[in-house]
Coordinates of C-alpha atoms in Angstrom, one line a residue:
X1 CA -0.2 0.1 -0.1
X2 CA 1.6 3.4 -0.7
X3 CA -0.5 5.3 2.2
X4 CA -0.7 9.8 2.0
X5 CA -1.2 11.3 5.5
X6 CA -3.2 14.4 4.6
X7 CA -2.9 17.1 7.4
X8 CA -5.3 20.3 7.7
X9 CA -3.9 23.1 9.7
X10 CA -5.7 26.3 9.8
X11 CA -3.9 29.8 10.9
X12 CA -5.8 33.1 11.6
X13 CA -4.3 36.3 13.8
X14 CA -7.6 36.6 15.9
X15 CA -8.8 33.9 17.9
X16 CA -10.2 36.0 19.9
X17 CA -13.1 36.5 16.7
X18 CA -12.8 33.0 15.9
X19 CA -16.0 31.8 17.6
X20 CA -19.1 32.7 16.0
X21 CA -22.6 31.2 16.0
X22 CA -22.9 31.3 12.8
X23 CA -22.4 27.7 10.8
X24 CA -19.0 26.5 9.7
X25 CA -16.3 28.4 12.2
X26 CA -12.8 26.8 12.4
X27 CA -12.0 25.5 15.7
X28 CA -8.6 24.7 17.3
X29 CA -6.8 27.6 14.3
X30 CA -2.8 28.5 15.1
X31 CA -1.8 31.9 15.6
X32 CA 0.6 33.1 13.6
X33 CA 2.4 34.9 15.5
X34 CA 2.8 31.6 18.1
X35 CA 3.4 29.2 18.1
X36 CA 2.5 26.1 16.3
X37 CA 1.1 22.8 17.1
X38 CA 1.6 21.3 13.3
X39 CA 5.7 21.6 14.3
X40 CA 5.8 18.9 16.9
X41 CA 3.8 17.1 14.6
X42 CA 6.4 16.6 12.1
X43 CA 8.7 16.1 14.7
X44 CA 6.5 13.2 16.5
X45 CA 7.1 12.3 12.4
X46 CA 10.0 12.2 12.1
X47 CA 10.5 8.8 14.4
X48 CA 7.7 7.2 11.7
X49 CA 9.0 4.6 8.4
X50 CA 7.0 4.2 5.6
X51 CA 6.6 7.9 5.0
X52 CA 6.0 8.7 1.0
X53 CA 4.5 11.9 1.5
X54 CA 2.0 14.0 3.7
X55 CA 0.8 16.8 2.6
X56 CA 0.3 20.2 5.0
X57 CA -3.5 21.6 3.8
X58 CA -3.3 25.0 5.2
X59 CA -7.4 26.7 6.0
X60 CA -5.8 30.7 6.0
X61 CA -7.7 34.4 6.8
X62 CA -6.5 36.3 4.1
X63 CA -5.3 38.4 5.8
X64 CA -2.6 35.5 6.8
X65 CA -2.2 33.9 4.1
X66 CA 1.9 34.7 3.0
X67 CA 2.7 34.3 6.4
X68 CA 0.5 31.5 7.1
X69 CA 2.6 30.0 4.3
X70 CA 6.0 30.9 6.0
X71 CA 5.1 29.3 8.4
X72 CA 4.4 26.2 7.3
X73 CA 7.0 26.2 4.4
X74 CA 9.4 26.8 7.3
X75 CA 7.9 23.1 9.5
X76 CA 8.4 21.7 6.6
X77 CA 11.8 22.7 5.6
X78 CA 12.8 21.9 9.2
X79 CA 12.1 17.9 8.4
X80 CA 13.4 17.0 5.3
X81 CA 13.5 13.6 5.5
X82 CA 9.6 13.7 5.9
X83 CA 8.7 14.6 1.6
X84 CA 5.7 17.2 1.8
X85 CA 3.4 19.1 0.1
X86 CA 1.4 22.3 1.1
X87 CA -1.8 22.6 -0.3
X88 CA -2.6 26.1 -0.4
X89 CA -4.9 27.6 -2.1
X90 CA -3.3 29.1 -5.8
X91 CA -3.8 25.1 -6.4
X92 CA -7.5 24.7 -4.3
X93 CA -8.5 27.7 -7.2
X94 CA -6.5 26.2 -10.0
X95 CA -8.0 22.6 -8.9
X96 CA -11.6 23.8 -8.7
X97 CA -11.4 25.8 -11.8
X98 CA -10.1 22.5 -14.2
X99 CA -13.4 20.7 -12.2
X100 CA -15.5 23.1 -12.7
X101 CA -14.6 23.1 -16.7
X102 CA -15.3 19.5 -16.9
X103 CA -18.6 19.5 -14.8
X104 CA -20.4 22.7 -15.4
X105 CA -23.7 21.5 -13.3
X106 CA -21.3 20.9 -10.3
X107 CA -23.3 23.9 -7.4
X108 CA -20.9 25.4 -5.1
X109 CA -17.3 24.2 -3.6
X110 CA -17.3 20.7 -2.1
X111 CA -14.0 20.9 -2.5
X112 CA -12.5 23.6 -2.1
X113 CA -10.2 25.8 1.2
X114 CA -14.1 26.6 2.4
X115 CA -15.9 24.3 5.3
X116 CA -14.5 21.4 6.8
X117 CA -16.2 18.6 4.7
X118 CA -14.6 20.5 1.5
X119 CA -11.6 20.4 2.7
X120 CA -11.1 17.3 3.7
X121 CA -13.0 16.1 0.4
X122 CA -9.4 18.7 -0.8
X123 CA -7.1 15.8 1.0
X124 CA -9.3 12.9 -1.0
X125 CA -8.5 15.1 -4.6
X126 CA -5.4 16.0 -3.6
X127 CA -4.8 11.6 -3.2
X128 CA -5.4 10.1 -6.0
X129 CA -3.5 13.4 -8.0
X130 CA -0.4 11.6 -6.7
X131 CA -2.1 8.1 -6.7
X132 CA -2.3 7.3 -3.2
X133 CA -4.2 4.1 -2.3
X134 CA -4.8 4.4 1.2
X135 CA -5.2 8.7 3.1
X136 CA -4.4 8.9 6.5
X137 CA -6.0 12.2 8.6
X138 CA -3.8 13.1 11.2
X139 CA -4.7 16.8 13.1
X140 CA -1.8 19.4 12.8
X141 CA -2.7 19.3 17.2
X142 CA -1.8 15.1 17.1
X143 CA 1.1 13.8 17.7
X144 CA 2.7 10.2 16.6
X145 CA 3.2 8.2 19.3
X146 CA 5.8 5.5 17.9
X147 CA 7.2 4.8 14.6
X148 CA 5.2 2.4 13.8
X149 CA 2.1 4.7 12.7
X150 CA 1.3 3.5 9.0
X151 CA 2.0 0.6 10.0
X152 CA -1.6 0.2 11.6
X153 CA -2.6 3.3 10.0
X154 CA -2.8 0.6 7.4
X155 CA -3.5 -3.0 8.9
X156 CA -6.4 -4.4 7.8
X157 CA -6.6 -2.1 5.3
X158 CA -8.3 -4.2 1.7
X159 CA -8.3 -7.3 3.6
X160 CA -12.3 -9.3 4.8
X161 CA -13.2 -10.1 7.8
X162 CA -14.3 -13.7 9.3
X163 CA -17.8 -12.9 7.8
X164 CA -16.5 -11.5 4.8
X165 CA -17.0 -8.1 5.7
X166 CA -14.9 -6.1 3.5
X167 CA -11.8 -3.7 5.8
X168 CA -11.7 -0.9 4.0
X169 CA -12.5 2.5 6.6
X170 CA -11.5 3.1 9.5
X171 CA -11.0 5.5 13.3
X172 CA -8.5 4.6 15.2
X173 CA -8.8 7.2 18.5
X174 CA -6.6 9.6 20.8
X175 CA -5.0 9.8 23.9
X176 CA -6.1 13.2 25.8
X177 CA -3.9 14.8 28.6
X178 CA -4.4 12.0 30.7
X179 CA -3.3 9.0 28.0
X180 CA -6.7 7.9 28.3
X181 CA -9.4 7.7 25.7
X182 CA -12.0 8.4 27.6
X183 CA -14.1 11.8 27.9
X184 CA -12.7 12.5 31.4
X185 CA -15.9 12.3 33.4
X186 CA -17.2 14.7 35.8
X187 CA -20.4 16.6 37.3
X188 CA -22.5 18.0 34.7
X189 CA -24.1 21.7 35.5
X190 CA -27.5 21.4 36.3
X191 CA -28.2 23.6 33.0
X192 CA -25.4 21.8 31.2
X193 CA -27.3 17.8 32.2
X194 CA -28.9 17.4 29.1
X195 CA -26.5 17.7 27.0
X196 CA -23.8 16.5 27.7
X197 CA -22.3 13.0 26.1
X198 CA -19.4 11.6 27.4
X199 CA -21.2 9.0 29.4
X200 CA -22.1 7.5 25.8
X201 CA -19.4 8.0 24.5
X202 CA -17.3 6.5 27.0
X203 CA -20.2 3.3 27.3
X204 CA -18.7 3.0 23.3
X205 CA -15.5 3.5 23.7
X206 CA -15.6 0.9 27.1
X207 CA -17.0 -1.8 24.0
X208 CA -14.3 -0.9 21.5
X209 CA -11.0 -1.3 24.0
X210 CA -12.7 -4.7 25.4
X211 CA -12.8 -6.0 21.8
X212 CA -11.3 -7.9 18.7
X213 CA -8.5 -5.4 18.2
X214 CA -11.2 -4.3 15.4
X215 CA -14.3 -4.2 15.2
X216 CA -17.4 -2.5 13.7
X217 CA -17.5 1.4 14.5
X218 CA -19.9 4.3 15.5
X219 CA -17.3 6.7 15.3
X220 CA -14.6 8.0 12.8
X221 CA -12.2 10.4 14.8
X222 CA -11.3 13.2 11.9
X223 CA -7.7 13.4 13.2
X224 CA -6.9 10.1 13.0
X225 CA -8.6 7.3 10.5
X226 CA -7.7 5.9 7.2
X227 CA -10.2 5.4 4.2
X228 CA -8.8 2.8 1.4
X229 CA -9.3 4.5 -2.5
X230 CA -12.0 2.0 -2.8
X231 CA -13.8 3.5 -0.6
X232 CA -13.2 6.7 -1.1
X233 CA -12.9 7.3 -4.6
X234 CA -16.7 6.3 -4.3
X235 CA -18.1 8.5 -0.9
X236 CA -17.4 11.7 -0.7
X237 CA -17.8 14.2 2.5
X238 CA -20.6 16.8 2.7
X239 CA -19.7 20.2 2.7
X240 CA -22.5 21.4 3.9
X241 CA -22.2 20.1 7.8
X242 CA -20.9 22.7 9.3
X243 CA -18.8 21.0 11.9
X244 CA -18.9 17.3 12.6
X245 CA -18.5 15.9 9.3
X246 CA -16.5 13.1 10.2
X247 CA -19.2 11.7 12.1
X248 CA -21.2 13.0 9.1
X249 CA -18.6 10.9 6.8
X250 CA -19.1 7.2 8.0
X251 CA -23.3 7.7 8.0
X252 CA -22.6 8.8 4.1
X253 CA -20.2 5.5 4.3
X254 CA -23.0 3.7 5.9
X255 CA -25.4 6.0 3.3
X256 CA -23.8 3.7 0.4
X257 CA -22.8 0.6 1.7
X258 CA -19.4 0.8 3.2
X259 CA -18.5 -0.2 6.8
X260 CA -16.1 1.6 9.3
X261 CA -14.5 -0.3 11.8
X262 CA -12.3 0.3 15.2
X263 CA -8.3 -0.4 15.2
X264 CA -7.5 -0.7 18.9
X265 CA -4.0 -0.5 18.7
X266 CA -4.0 2.4 17.2
X267 CA -3.3 5.8 18.5
X268 CA -2.4 9.3 18.4
X269 CA -1.6 11.4 21.6
X270 CA -4.3 14.4 21.1
X271 CA -3.2 18.3 23.0
X272 CA -6.4 20.6 21.7
X273 CA -6.5 24.3 23.4
X274 CA -9.0 24.5 26.4
X275 CA -12.5 24.7 24.8
X276 CA -14.8 27.7 26.5
X277 CA -19.1 26.4 26.3
X278 CA -20.7 29.6 24.5
X279 CA -23.7 30.6 23.1
X280 CA -22.2 30.8 19.6
X281 CA -20.3 27.4 19.6
X282 CA -23.9 25.0 21.2
X283 CA -25.4 27.4 17.6
X284 CA -22.9 25.6 15.7
X285 CA -23.8 22.6 17.4
X286 CA -27.4 22.7 17.2
X287 CA -26.7 24.0 13.2
X288 CA -25.2 20.3 12.9
X289 CA -27.4 18.5 14.7
X290 CA -30.0 19.8 12.8
X291 CA -28.6 19.3 10.2
X292 CA -27.6 15.6 10.3
X293 CA -31.1 14.8 11.3
X294 CA -32.6 16.4 8.5
X295 CA -30.5 14.9 6.1
X296 CA -30.9 11.4 7.7
X297 CA -34.4 11.8 7.2
X298 CA -34.1 13.1 3.2
X299 CA -31.7 10.4 2.7
X300 CA -33.9 7.0 4.0
X301 CA -37.0 8.3 1.9
X302 CA -34.3 7.2 -1.4
X303 CA -34.9 3.3 -2.4
X304 CA -31.4 3.5 -3.8
X305 CA -29.7 4.4 -0.2
X306 CA -29.2 2.2 2.6
X307 CA -31.3 3.2 5.2
X308 CA -29.5 4.4 9.0
X309 CA -31.5 5.0 12.1
X310 CA -30.2 6.3 14.9
X311 CA -31.1 3.0 17.0
X312 CA -28.4 1.6 14.4
X313 CA -26.0 3.6 15.8
X314 CA -26.5 3.3 20.6
X315 CA -25.6 3.5 22.0
X316 CA -23.1 7.4 20.5
X317 CA -24.4 9.0 18.6
X318 CA -27.6 7.8 18.3
X319 CA -29.6 9.6 20.6
X320 CA -28.8 12.9 18.9
X321 CA -30.1 11.7 15.9
X322 CA -33.4 10.3 16.6
X323 CA -37.2 12.8 17.7
X324 CA -35.4 14.1 20.8
X325 CA -32.7 15.7 19.9
X326 CA -35.0 19.0 20.0
X327 CA -36.1 18.6 23.9
X328 CA -32.2 18.6 24.5
X329 CA -32.3 21.9 22.7
X330 CA -35.0 23.8 23.4
X331 CA -34.0 22.7 27.6
X332 CA -29.9 23.3 27.7
X333 CA -30.9 26.4 25.7
X334 CA -33.2 27.7 28.7
X335 CA -31.7 26.2 31.9
X336 CA -28.2 28.1 30.3
X337 CA -30.5 30.9 30.0
X338 CA -31.3 31.5 34.1
X339 CA -28.1 29.5 35.2
X340 CA -25.2 31.2 32.7
X341 CA -24.1 34.7 32.2
X342 CA -24.8 35.2 28.1
X343 CA -29.1 35.2 29.1
X344 CA -30.1 36.8 26.1
X345 CA -28.0 34.8 23.6
X346 CA -29.4 31.3 24.7
X347 CA -32.9 33.0 25.6
X348 CA -32.3 33.8 21.9
X349 CA -31.4 30.4 21.1
X350 CA -34.2 29.3 22.7
X351 CA -37.1 30.8 20.8
X352 CA -34.9 31.6 17.1
X353 CA -32.0 28.7 17.2
X354 CA -34.1 25.8 16.4
X355 CA -36.3 27.1 13.3
X356 CA -32.4 28.8 12.0
X357 CA -30.9 25.1 12.1
X358 CA -34.3 23.8 10.0
X359 CA -34.2 26.8 7.3
X360 CA -30.2 26.0 7.0
X361 CA -30.4 22.7 6.9
X362 CA -33.7 22.8 5.0
X363 CA -32.1 25.0 2.3
X364 CA -28.5 22.5 1.6
X365 CA -29.5 18.8 2.6
X366 CA -30.6 17.9 -0.6
X367 CA -27.2 19.0 -2.4
X368 CA -25.2 16.5 -0.8
X369 CA -26.6 13.7 -2.6
X370 CA -26.7 15.7 -6.2
X371 CA -22.4 16.7 -5.8
X372 CA -22.1 13.1 -4.5
X373 CA -24.1 11.6 -8.0
X374 CA -21.0 13.1 -9.6
X375 CA -17.7 12.3 -7.2
X376 CA -16.9 8.6 -8.9
X377 CA -16.2 11.2 -11.9
X378 CA -13.7 13.4 -10.4
X379 CA -12.4 11.2 -9.4
X380 CA -11.5 8.6 -12.2
X381 CA -10.3 12.5 -13.2
X382 CA -7.9 13.1 -11.0
X383 CA -6.4 10.3 -10.7
X384 CA -3.0 10.4 -11.6
X385 CA -3.5 13.4 -13.8
X386 CA -0.6 13.9 -15.1
X387 CA -1.3 18.3 -15.5
X388 CA -1.9 18.7 -11.8
X389 CA 0.9 16.5 -10.6
X390 CA 3.3 18.8 -12.2
X391 CA 0.9 22.0 -10.7
X392 CA 0.3 20.1 -7.2
X393 CA 4.6 19.4 -7.1
X394 CA 6.0 22.7 -8.6
X395 CA 6.8 24.0 -5.9
X396 CA 7.8 21.8 -3.2
X397 CA 7.8 22.7 0.0

């Protein structure tokens, strides 16, 4: 196998303004003036055996693009033993024009540097252009733990289980600062009790950790998963979901008949900055879960797709995909309006949040399936395309 490591990296010069209630805001962006977690990630990759290509997908605000590119190039240049390229705005625009000129029915920017799902699709396009049969996604705020990272990444891929199921998509897991794969359980404040999902996640993780090395998965950890070309050439990410695109990709795969697997021997260390629970972040998550609910409702009405029910994804995330979601939203918004300092913001969400999220979902849920019809043809066009290879590699990092 010939895996490529794909690392999306987000940069800004205004950390304080990252949070917004609008859908599609990026988490964990690197301050272009500060320490870069990407450097630690590359340091950890120095020990990894068998690296043939790393692609850093550079996402930066217009005001910092040049500085961000310089920082990323400096990091790549400091690791000459790691073959690396930077996928920047220039290449993204070139690729979009290349695809659009051949698929004039393509709507929006589902392959671009705008939106989590579109960025992941851009990574899969890069893997296809360079002819890699396995795409391994890694977050820039993670560190690899040992030299066998890629050996573990491809373990079992392309093979069949005893039951005859193909292993084409596989998730690992991350260890937190406590070196634990489990969410840290702490007493939820009274106004957060219906929005807490740590126990459900831990229940599922305990099952996965207690079973065989490779088992069916209800989760897809965006910062450590591997997907074989047999799957990624057929199923794309949804660029219209505002966040949670990796869990959404698991659902997309299920809709088209692909299983997702969990490898309890494949992990990384995750070192994200501490997140704040705020009204804008809550609203972003409302957009995410309501979109997912509406998308499943829409997809399950199609006779040519395999139905995916909330019950099939219990204990997590199934409880967040059923009708009880709307009660969770209303209850949490009202309780936080009463119990936090952001009273006005949460009360506005209580009154209007679900309606806003439903409007967004109803406007966009059909768009993914329209794009998905084109995806296999797009990838066939891109696979080892010499023009795009030359453009992508003309200025190696």
